[in-house]
């Protein structure tokens, strides 16, 4: 009898995301088991409980998924899970807190593709401003773009105090530099947009962060992308299906949440499938998500 594919899904939150549960089962896991309210210190024990219950060659059929809503905590849990392995007892691990790794990967991959196709250039040196950077998707987007050599500005909707902390955390953890700025007024946001070649909206669902007034006069702007699919659009005038099409009232092209969501979906689904099908145990974080999203994005 074929061995069952089992996924243990760990979250520090009170609930596991139904989105991730559905996706893991649809990708082919036979059983997914949520563990909620998991503390960082409990990860080692849970992983070791899972690895020793099956023979070493069943490691490839057993996986750990790390969820949550905090990039740093999820990466700490991811590292703890990897360190808990006792070779030859090893299992696969995939982290994607609040879908942020795969969503950020999809957004940056779509932007990169549009830069290449429409403007014959890449991310390196491109001036990118990220709105919603205190959120988990915005944080991860900033890290991926900065690691690719973009000049990243992270915008605080309530001043600089919290984006300063985000920038310090990114520097400490990843060694990359992002520039925190105050985007708490229309005049400030207009100035940020005017200084950018790419703007990325990663703000809360149903919140407009950039208006047409703020887009006016953005002569250097090449691309505006948004991951919020709940009306109103995060960037005024950007339609949900826009796929590097002209953004009204600007000279830029827009990439909407469903064009990004399509790549996000395929990336998360694809990583779950790789966990199931791989002949060796695997570990996937946002860098693996970005590598796969780059292959998928058109
Ligand atoms: N298209 C896709 O495939 C996909 C997949 C996953 C997620 N998403 C979307 O990605 C977005 C970000 O997700 P998330 O989990 O990071 O969201 P989140 O935690 O709810 O919020 C993200 C950011 O929005 C900011 N924000 C809240 N209210 C605001 C306001 N009135 N003005 C400006 N900014 C405001 C938050 O600031 P505070 O820190 O002050 O709260 C935070 O920086 C959401 O729209 C979500 O629906 C899309």
CSV table of C-alpha atoms and ligand atoms in Angstrom, one decimal:
chain,number,residue,atom,x,y,z
A,1,UNK,CA,0.0,0.0,0.0
A,2,UNK,CA,1.3,3.4,-0.9
A,3,UNK,CA,2.4,5.5,2.1
A,4,UNK,CA,0.1,8.4,3.0
A,5,UNK,CA,1.4,12.0,2.5
A,6,UNK,CA,0.9,13.7,5.9
A,7,UNK,CA,1.3,17.5,6.5
A,8,UNK,CA,1.6,18.9,10.0
A,9,UNK,CA,0.6,22.6,9.8
A,10,UNK,CA,1.9,24.8,12.7
A,11,UNK,CA,0.7,28.3,13.5
A,12,UNK,CA,1.5,30.6,16.4
A,13,UNK,CA,-2.0,32.1,15.8
A,14,UNK,CA,-5.4,30.8,17.2
A,15,UNK,CA,-6.4,29.4,13.8
A,16,UNK,CA,-4.8,27.8,10.8
A,17,UNK,CA,-5.7,29.5,7.5
A,18,UNK,CA,-8.4,27.6,5.6
A,19,UNK,CA,-6.8,28.9,2.4
A,20,UNK,CA,-3.6,26.9,3.2
A,21,UNK,CA,-5.5,23.8,4.4
A,22,UNK,CA,-7.5,23.7,1.1
A,23,UNK,CA,-4.4,24.3,-1.0
A,24,UNK,CA,-2.4,21.6,0.7
A,25,UNK,CA,-5.2,19.0,0.2
A,26,UNK,CA,-5.8,20.1,-3.4
A,27,UNK,CA,-2.1,19.7,-4.1
A,28,UNK,CA,-2.2,16.1,-3.0
A,29,UNK,CA,-1.6,15.7,0.7
A,30,UNK,CA,-3.7,12.8,2.1
A,31,UNK,CA,-4.0,14.3,5.5
A,32,UNK,CA,-3.3,17.8,6.9
A,33,UNK,CA,-3.4,18.4,10.7
A,34,UNK,CA,-3.5,21.9,12.1
A,35,UNK,CA,-1.6,22.7,15.4
A,36,UNK,CA,-2.6,26.2,16.7
A,37,UNK,CA,-1.2,28.6,19.3
A,38,UNK,CA,2.2,26.9,18.8
A,39,UNK,CA,5.1,28.6,20.6
A,40,UNK,CA,8.6,28.9,19.1
A,41,UNK,CA,9.9,26.7,21.9
A,42,UNK,CA,7.4,23.9,21.1
A,43,UNK,CA,8.5,23.5,17.4
A,44,UNK,CA,11.4,21.2,18.2
A,45,UNK,CA,9.3,18.8,20.2
A,46,UNK,CA,6.5,18.7,17.6
A,47,UNK,CA,8.9,18.1,14.7
A,48,UNK,CA,10.8,15.3,16.6
A,49,UNK,CA,7.5,13.7,17.5
A,50,UNK,CA,6.7,13.6,13.7
A,51,UNK,CA,10.1,12.3,12.5
A,52,UNK,CA,10.5,9.4,14.9
A,53,UNK,CA,7.0,7.9,14.2
A,54,UNK,CA,7.9,6.7,10.7
A,55,UNK,CA,10.9,5.0,9.3
A,56,UNK,CA,13.6,7.3,7.8
A,57,UNK,CA,12.6,6.6,4.3
A,58,UNK,CA,9.1,7.9,5.1
A,59,UNK,CA,10.6,11.4,5.7
A,60,UNK,CA,9.8,12.4,2.1
A,61,UNK,CA,6.1,11.6,2.7
A,62,UNK,CA,5.9,13.7,5.9
A,63,UNK,CA,5.9,17.5,6.0
A,64,UNK,CA,5.8,20.5,8.3
A,65,UNK,CA,4.1,23.8,7.2
A,66,UNK,CA,4.8,27.0,9.1
A,67,UNK,CA,2.0,29.6,9.1
A,68,UNK,CA,1.4,32.8,11.2
A,69,UNK,CA,1.4,36.5,10.5
A,70,UNK,CA,4.9,37.6,11.4
A,71,UNK,CA,7.8,37.0,9.0
A,72,UNK,CA,10.5,37.0,11.7
A,73,UNK,CA,8.7,34.6,14.0
A,74,UNK,CA,7.8,32.2,11.1
A,75,UNK,CA,11.5,32.2,10.0
A,76,UNK,CA,12.6,31.5,13.5
A,77,UNK,CA,10.1,28.6,13.6
A,78,UNK,CA,11.3,27.4,10.2
A,79,UNK,CA,14.9,27.4,11.5
A,80,UNK,CA,13.9,25.6,14.7
A,81,UNK,CA,12.1,22.9,12.6
A,82,UNK,CA,15.2,22.4,10.4
A,83,UNK,CA,17.5,22.2,13.4
A,84,UNK,CA,15.1,19.6,15.0
A,85,UNK,CA,16.0,16.9,12.4
A,86,UNK,CA,18.0,14.0,13.6
A,87,UNK,CA,19.5,12.4,10.4
A,88,UNK,CA,18.6,10.0,8.9
A,89,UNK,CA,15.2,11.0,10.5
A,90,UNK,CA,14.3,14.1,8.4
A,91,UNK,CA,11.1,15.6,6.9
A,92,UNK,CA,10.3,18.5,4.6
A,93,UNK,CA,9.5,22.0,5.8
A,94,UNK,CA,7.7,24.9,4.0
A,95,UNK,CA,7.1,28.3,5.5
A,96,UNK,CA,4.5,30.7,4.1
A,97,UNK,CA,3.0,32.9,6.9
A,98,UNK,CA,-0.4,34.4,5.8
A,99,UNK,CA,0.6,33.5,2.3
A,100,UNK,CA,3.1,36.3,2.4
A,101,UNK,CA,6.1,34.5,1.0
A,102,UNK,CA,4.3,33.3,-2.1
A,103,UNK,CA,2.3,36.5,-2.5
A,104,UNK,CA,5.3,38.7,-2.2
A,105,UNK,CA,7.3,36.4,-4.5
A,106,UNK,CA,4.5,36.5,-7.1
A,107,UNK,CA,4.3,40.3,-7.0
A,108,UNK,CA,8.0,40.9,-7.4
A,109,UNK,CA,8.2,38.2,-10.1
A,110,UNK,CA,5.3,39.9,-12.1
A,111,UNK,CA,7.0,43.3,-11.7
A,112,UNK,CA,10.3,41.8,-12.9
A,113,UNK,CA,8.7,40.3,-15.9
A,114,UNK,CA,6.9,43.5,-16.8
A,115,UNK,CA,10.2,45.5,-16.4
A,116,UNK,CA,11.9,43.1,-18.8
A,117,UNK,CA,9.1,42.9,-21.4
A,118,UNK,CA,7.9,46.6,-21.4
A,119,UNK,CA,11.1,48.5,-20.4
A,120,UNK,CA,14.0,46.1,-21.2
A,121,UNK,CA,15.4,46.3,-17.7
A,122,UNK,CA,15.5,44.4,-14.4
A,123,UNK,CA,15.0,45.0,-10.7
A,124,UNK,CA,18.6,45.9,-10.0
A,125,UNK,CA,18.8,49.6,-9.2
A,126,UNK,CA,15.1,50.2,-9.8
A,127,UNK,CA,13.5,52.7,-7.3
A,128,UNK,CA,10.6,50.8,-5.7
A,129,UNK,CA,8.2,52.2,-3.0
A,130,UNK,CA,6.2,49.7,-0.9
A,131,UNK,CA,3.0,50.8,0.7
A,132,UNK,CA,1.7,48.6,3.6
A,133,UNK,CA,5.2,47.7,4.6
A,134,UNK,CA,4.3,47.1,8.3
A,135,UNK,CA,2.2,44.1,7.1
A,136,UNK,CA,3.6,40.6,6.5
A,137,UNK,CA,3.2,40.8,2.7
A,138,UNK,CA,4.8,44.3,2.5
A,139,UNK,CA,7.7,43.2,4.7
A,140,UNK,CA,8.5,40.1,2.6
A,141,UNK,CA,8.1,42.1,-0.7
A,142,UNK,CA,10.7,44.6,0.6
A,143,UNK,CA,13.2,41.8,1.5
A,144,UNK,CA,12.8,40.0,-1.9
A,145,UNK,CA,13.1,43.2,-3.9
A,146,UNK,CA,16.1,44.6,-1.9
A,147,UNK,CA,17.9,41.3,-2.2
A,148,UNK,CA,17.5,41.6,-6.0
A,149,UNK,CA,19.3,44.9,-5.9
A,150,UNK,CA,16.3,47.2,-6.1
A,151,UNK,CA,16.5,50.6,-4.2
A,152,UNK,CA,13.6,49.9,-1.8
A,153,UNK,CA,11.6,52.5,0.1
A,154,UNK,CA,9.1,51.3,2.7
A,155,UNK,CA,6.3,53.7,3.4
A,156,UNK,CA,4.6,54.1,6.8
A,157,UNK,CA,1.0,55.2,6.7
A,158,UNK,CA,1.3,56.5,10.2
A,159,UNK,CA,4.7,58.1,10.2
A,160,UNK,CA,8.2,56.6,10.4
A,161,UNK,CA,8.4,55.0,13.8
A,162,UNK,CA,7.2,51.5,12.8
A,163,UNK,CA,8.8,51.4,9.3
A,164,UNK,CA,12.1,52.4,11.0
A,165,UNK,CA,11.8,49.2,13.1
A,166,UNK,CA,10.9,47.2,10.0
A,167,UNK,CA,14.0,48.5,8.2
A,168,UNK,CA,16.2,47.7,11.3
A,169,UNK,CA,14.8,44.2,11.4
A,170,UNK,CA,15.4,43.7,7.7
A,171,UNK,CA,19.0,44.9,8.1
A,172,UNK,CA,19.7,42.7,11.1
A,173,UNK,CA,18.2,39.6,9.7
A,174,UNK,CA,19.0,39.8,6.0
A,175,UNK,CA,21.8,42.3,5.8
A,176,UNK,CA,19.9,44.4,3.2
A,177,UNK,CA,19.1,48.1,3.4
A,178,UNK,CA,15.7,49.5,2.8
A,179,UNK,CA,14.8,53.2,3.3
A,180,UNK,CA,11.9,54.0,5.7
A,181,UNK,CA,9.8,57.1,4.9
A,182,UNK,CA,6.7,58.9,6.1
A,183,UNK,CA,3.6,58.5,3.9
A,184,UNK,CA,1.1,59.8,6.3
A,185,UNK,CA,-0.3,62.6,4.1
A,186,UNK,CA,-1.4,63.1,0.5
A,187,UNK,CA,1.5,65.5,-0.1
A,188,UNK,CA,4.0,63.1,1.3
A,189,UNK,CA,2.6,60.2,-0.7
A,190,UNK,CA,2.6,62.3,-3.9
A,191,UNK,CA,6.3,63.1,-3.4
A,192,UNK,CA,7.1,59.4,-2.8
A,193,UNK,CA,5.2,58.3,-5.9
A,194,UNK,CA,6.9,61.0,-8.0
A,195,UNK,CA,10.3,59.7,-6.9
A,196,UNK,CA,9.5,56.1,-7.7
A,197,UNK,CA,9.8,53.9,-10.8
A,198,UNK,CA,7.7,51.2,-9.3
A,199,UNK,CA,5.0,51.4,-6.6
A,200,UNK,CA,3.7,48.3,-4.9
A,201,UNK,CA,0.6,48.3,-2.7
A,202,UNK,CA,0.5,45.6,-0.1
A,203,UNK,CA,-1.9,47.3,2.3
A,204,UNK,CA,-4.9,45.9,4.1
A,205,UNK,CA,-7.7,44.5,2.0
A,206,UNK,CA,-10.3,47.1,0.9
A,207,UNK,CA,-8.1,50.1,1.7
A,208,UNK,CA,-7.1,52.6,-1.0
A,209,UNK,CA,-3.5,53.8,-0.3
A,210,UNK,CA,-2.8,55.7,-3.6
A,211,UNK,CA,-5.3,58.0,-5.2
A,212,UNK,CA,-5.3,59.5,-8.7
A,213,UNK,CA,-4.2,62.8,-7.1
A,214,UNK,CA,-1.1,61.1,-5.8
A,215,UNK,CA,-0.4,59.5,-9.1
A,216,UNK,CA,-0.6,62.8,-11.0
A,217,UNK,CA,2.8,64.0,-12.2
A,218,UNK,CA,4.6,60.7,-11.5
A,219,UNK,CA,6.6,61.0,-14.7
A,220,UNK,CA,9.2,58.4,-13.8
A,221,UNK,CA,6.7,55.8,-12.8
A,222,UNK,CA,6.9,52.6,-14.9
A,223,UNK,CA,4.8,50.1,-13.0
A,224,UNK,CA,2.1,50.2,-10.3
A,225,UNK,CA,1.1,46.8,-8.7
A,226,UNK,CA,-1.5,45.9,-6.1
A,227,UNK,CA,-2.3,42.7,-4.2
A,228,UNK,CA,-5.6,43.9,-2.6
A,229,UNK,CA,-8.5,42.2,-4.4
A,230,UNK,CA,-11.2,43.7,-2.2
A,231,UNK,CA,-12.8,47.0,-3.5
A,232,UNK,CA,-11.7,49.8,-3.5
A,233,UNK,CA,-8.5,49.0,-5.3
A,234,UNK,CA,-5.3,49.8,-3.3
A,235,UNK,CA,-4.2,52.0,-6.2
A,236,UNK,CA,-7.1,54.1,-7.7
A,237,UNK,CA,-7.9,53.2,-11.3
A,238,UNK,CA,-6.0,49.8,-11.2
A,239,UNK,CA,-8.3,47.0,-12.3
A,240,UNK,CA,-8.1,43.5,-10.7
A,241,UNK,CA,-7.2,41.7,-13.9
A,242,UNK,CA,-4.7,44.3,-15.2
A,243,UNK,CA,-1.7,42.4,-16.5
A,244,UNK,CA,1.0,45.1,-17.4
A,245,UNK,CA,-1.6,47.2,-19.1
A,246,UNK,CA,-1.7,51.0,-19.2
A,247,UNK,CA,-2.9,52.5,-15.9
A,248,UNK,CA,-5.3,55.3,-16.6
A,249,UNK,CA,-4.1,58.9,-16.0
A,250,UNK,CA,-0.5,57.8,-15.9
A,251,UNK,CA,2.3,56.7,-18.3
A,252,UNK,CA,2.8,53.6,-16.3
A,253,UNK,CA,1.5,50.0,-16.6
A,254,UNK,CA,-0.6,48.4,-13.9
A,255,UNK,CA,-0.6,44.9,-12.5
A,256,UNK,CA,-3.7,43.9,-10.6
A,257,UNK,CA,-4.3,41.5,-7.7
A,258,UNK,CA,-5.8,38.7,-9.8
A,259,UNK,CA,-2.8,38.7,-12.2
A,260,UNK,CA,-0.5,38.5,-9.2
A,261,UNK,CA,-2.9,36.0,-7.4
A,262,UNK,CA,-2.7,33.6,-10.3
A,263,UNK,CA,1.1,33.4,-9.9
A,264,UNK,CA,0.8,33.2,-6.1
A,265,UNK,CA,-1.7,30.4,-6.3
A,266,UNK,CA,0.5,28.4,-8.7
A,267,UNK,CA,3.6,29.1,-6.6
A,268,UNK,CA,2.1,27.9,-3.3
A,269,UNK,CA,0.4,24.9,-5.0
A,270,UNK,CA,3.7,24.1,-6.8
A,271,UNK,CA,5.7,24.1,-3.6
A,272,UNK,CA,3.2,21.8,-1.9
A,273,UNK,CA,3.4,19.5,-4.9
A,274,UNK,CA,7.2,19.6,-4.9
A,275,UNK,CA,7.1,18.6,-1.2
A,276,UNK,CA,4.9,15.6,-2.1
A,277,UNK,CA,6.8,14.5,-5.2
A,278,UNK,CA,10.4,15.2,-4.2
A,279,UNK,CA,12.7,12.2,-3.9
A,280,UNK,CA,14.6,14.0,-1.1
A,281,UNK,CA,13.3,16.0,1.8
A,282,UNK,CA,13.1,19.7,1.0
A,283,UNK,CA,12.9,23.1,2.8
A,284,UNK,CA,11.2,26.1,1.2
A,285,UNK,CA,11.1,29.7,2.4
A,286,UNK,CA,10.5,33.0,0.5
A,287,UNK,CA,13.6,32.6,-1.7
A,288,UNK,CA,12.4,29.3,-3.0
A,289,UNK,CA,8.9,30.9,-3.5
A,290,UNK,CA,10.6,33.6,-5.5
A,291,UNK,CA,12.6,31.2,-7.7
A,292,UNK,CA,9.4,29.3,-8.6
A,293,UNK,CA,7.3,32.4,-9.1
A,294,UNK,CA,10.0,33.7,-11.5
A,295,UNK,CA,9.5,30.5,-13.6
A,296,UNK,CA,5.7,30.8,-13.5
A,297,UNK,CA,5.3,34.6,-14.1
A,298,UNK,CA,4.6,35.6,-17.7
B,1,LIG,N1,-3.6,38.7,-4.4
B,1,LIG,C1,-3.2,37.7,-3.6
B,1,LIG,O1,-2.9,36.6,-4.1
B,1,LIG,C2,-3.1,37.9,-2.1
B,1,LIG,C3,-2.7,36.9,-1.3
B,1,LIG,C4,-2.5,37.2,0.1
B,1,LIG,C5,-2.8,38.5,0.6
B,1,LIG,N2,-3.2,39.4,-0.3
B,1,LIG,C6,-3.5,40.8,0.1
B,1,LIG,O2,-2.2,41.4,0.5
B,1,LIG,C7,-2.5,42.5,1.3
B,1,LIG,C8,-1.5,42.5,2.5
B,1,LIG,O3,-1.8,41.4,3.3
B,1,LIG,P1,-1.3,41.4,4.8
B,1,LIG,O4,-1.7,40.1,5.4
B,1,LIG,O5,0.1,41.9,4.9
B,1,LIG,O6,-2.3,42.6,5.3
B,1,LIG,P2,-2.5,43.4,6.7
B,1,LIG,O7,-1.6,42.8,7.7
B,1,LIG,O8,-3.9,43.4,7.0
B,1,LIG,O9,-2.1,44.9,6.3
B,1,LIG,C9,-1.0,45.2,5.5
B,1,LIG,C10,-0.7,46.7,5.7
B,1,LIG,O10,-1.8,47.6,5.4
B,1,LIG,C11,-1.6,48.6,6.4
B,1,LIG,N3,-2.8,49.4,6.6
B,1,LIG,C12,-3.9,49.1,7.4
B,1,LIG,N4,-4.8,50.1,7.3
B,1,LIG,C13,-4.3,51.0,6.5
B,1,LIG,C14,-4.7,52.3,6.0
B,1,LIG,N5,-5.9,52.8,6.4
B,1,LIG,N6,-4.0,53.0,5.2
B,1,LIG,C15,-2.8,52.5,4.8
B,1,LIG,N7,-2.3,51.3,5.2
B,1,LIG,C16,-3.0,50.6,6.0
B,1,LIG,C17,-1.2,47.9,7.6
B,1,LIG,O11,-0.7,48.8,8.6
B,1,LIG,P3,-0.8,48.5,10.2
B,1,LIG,O12,0.5,47.9,10.5
B,1,LIG,O13,-1.0,49.9,10.8
B,1,LIG,O14,-2.0,47.6,10.4
B,1,LIG,C18,-0.1,47.0,7.1
B,1,LIG,O15,1.1,47.8,6.8
B,1,LIG,C19,-4.0,42.4,1.6
B,1,LIG,O16,-4.7,43.3,0.8
B,1,LIG,C20,-4.3,41.0,1.3
B,1,LIG,O17,-5.7,40.8,1.0
B,1,LIG,C21,-3.3,39.2,-1.6
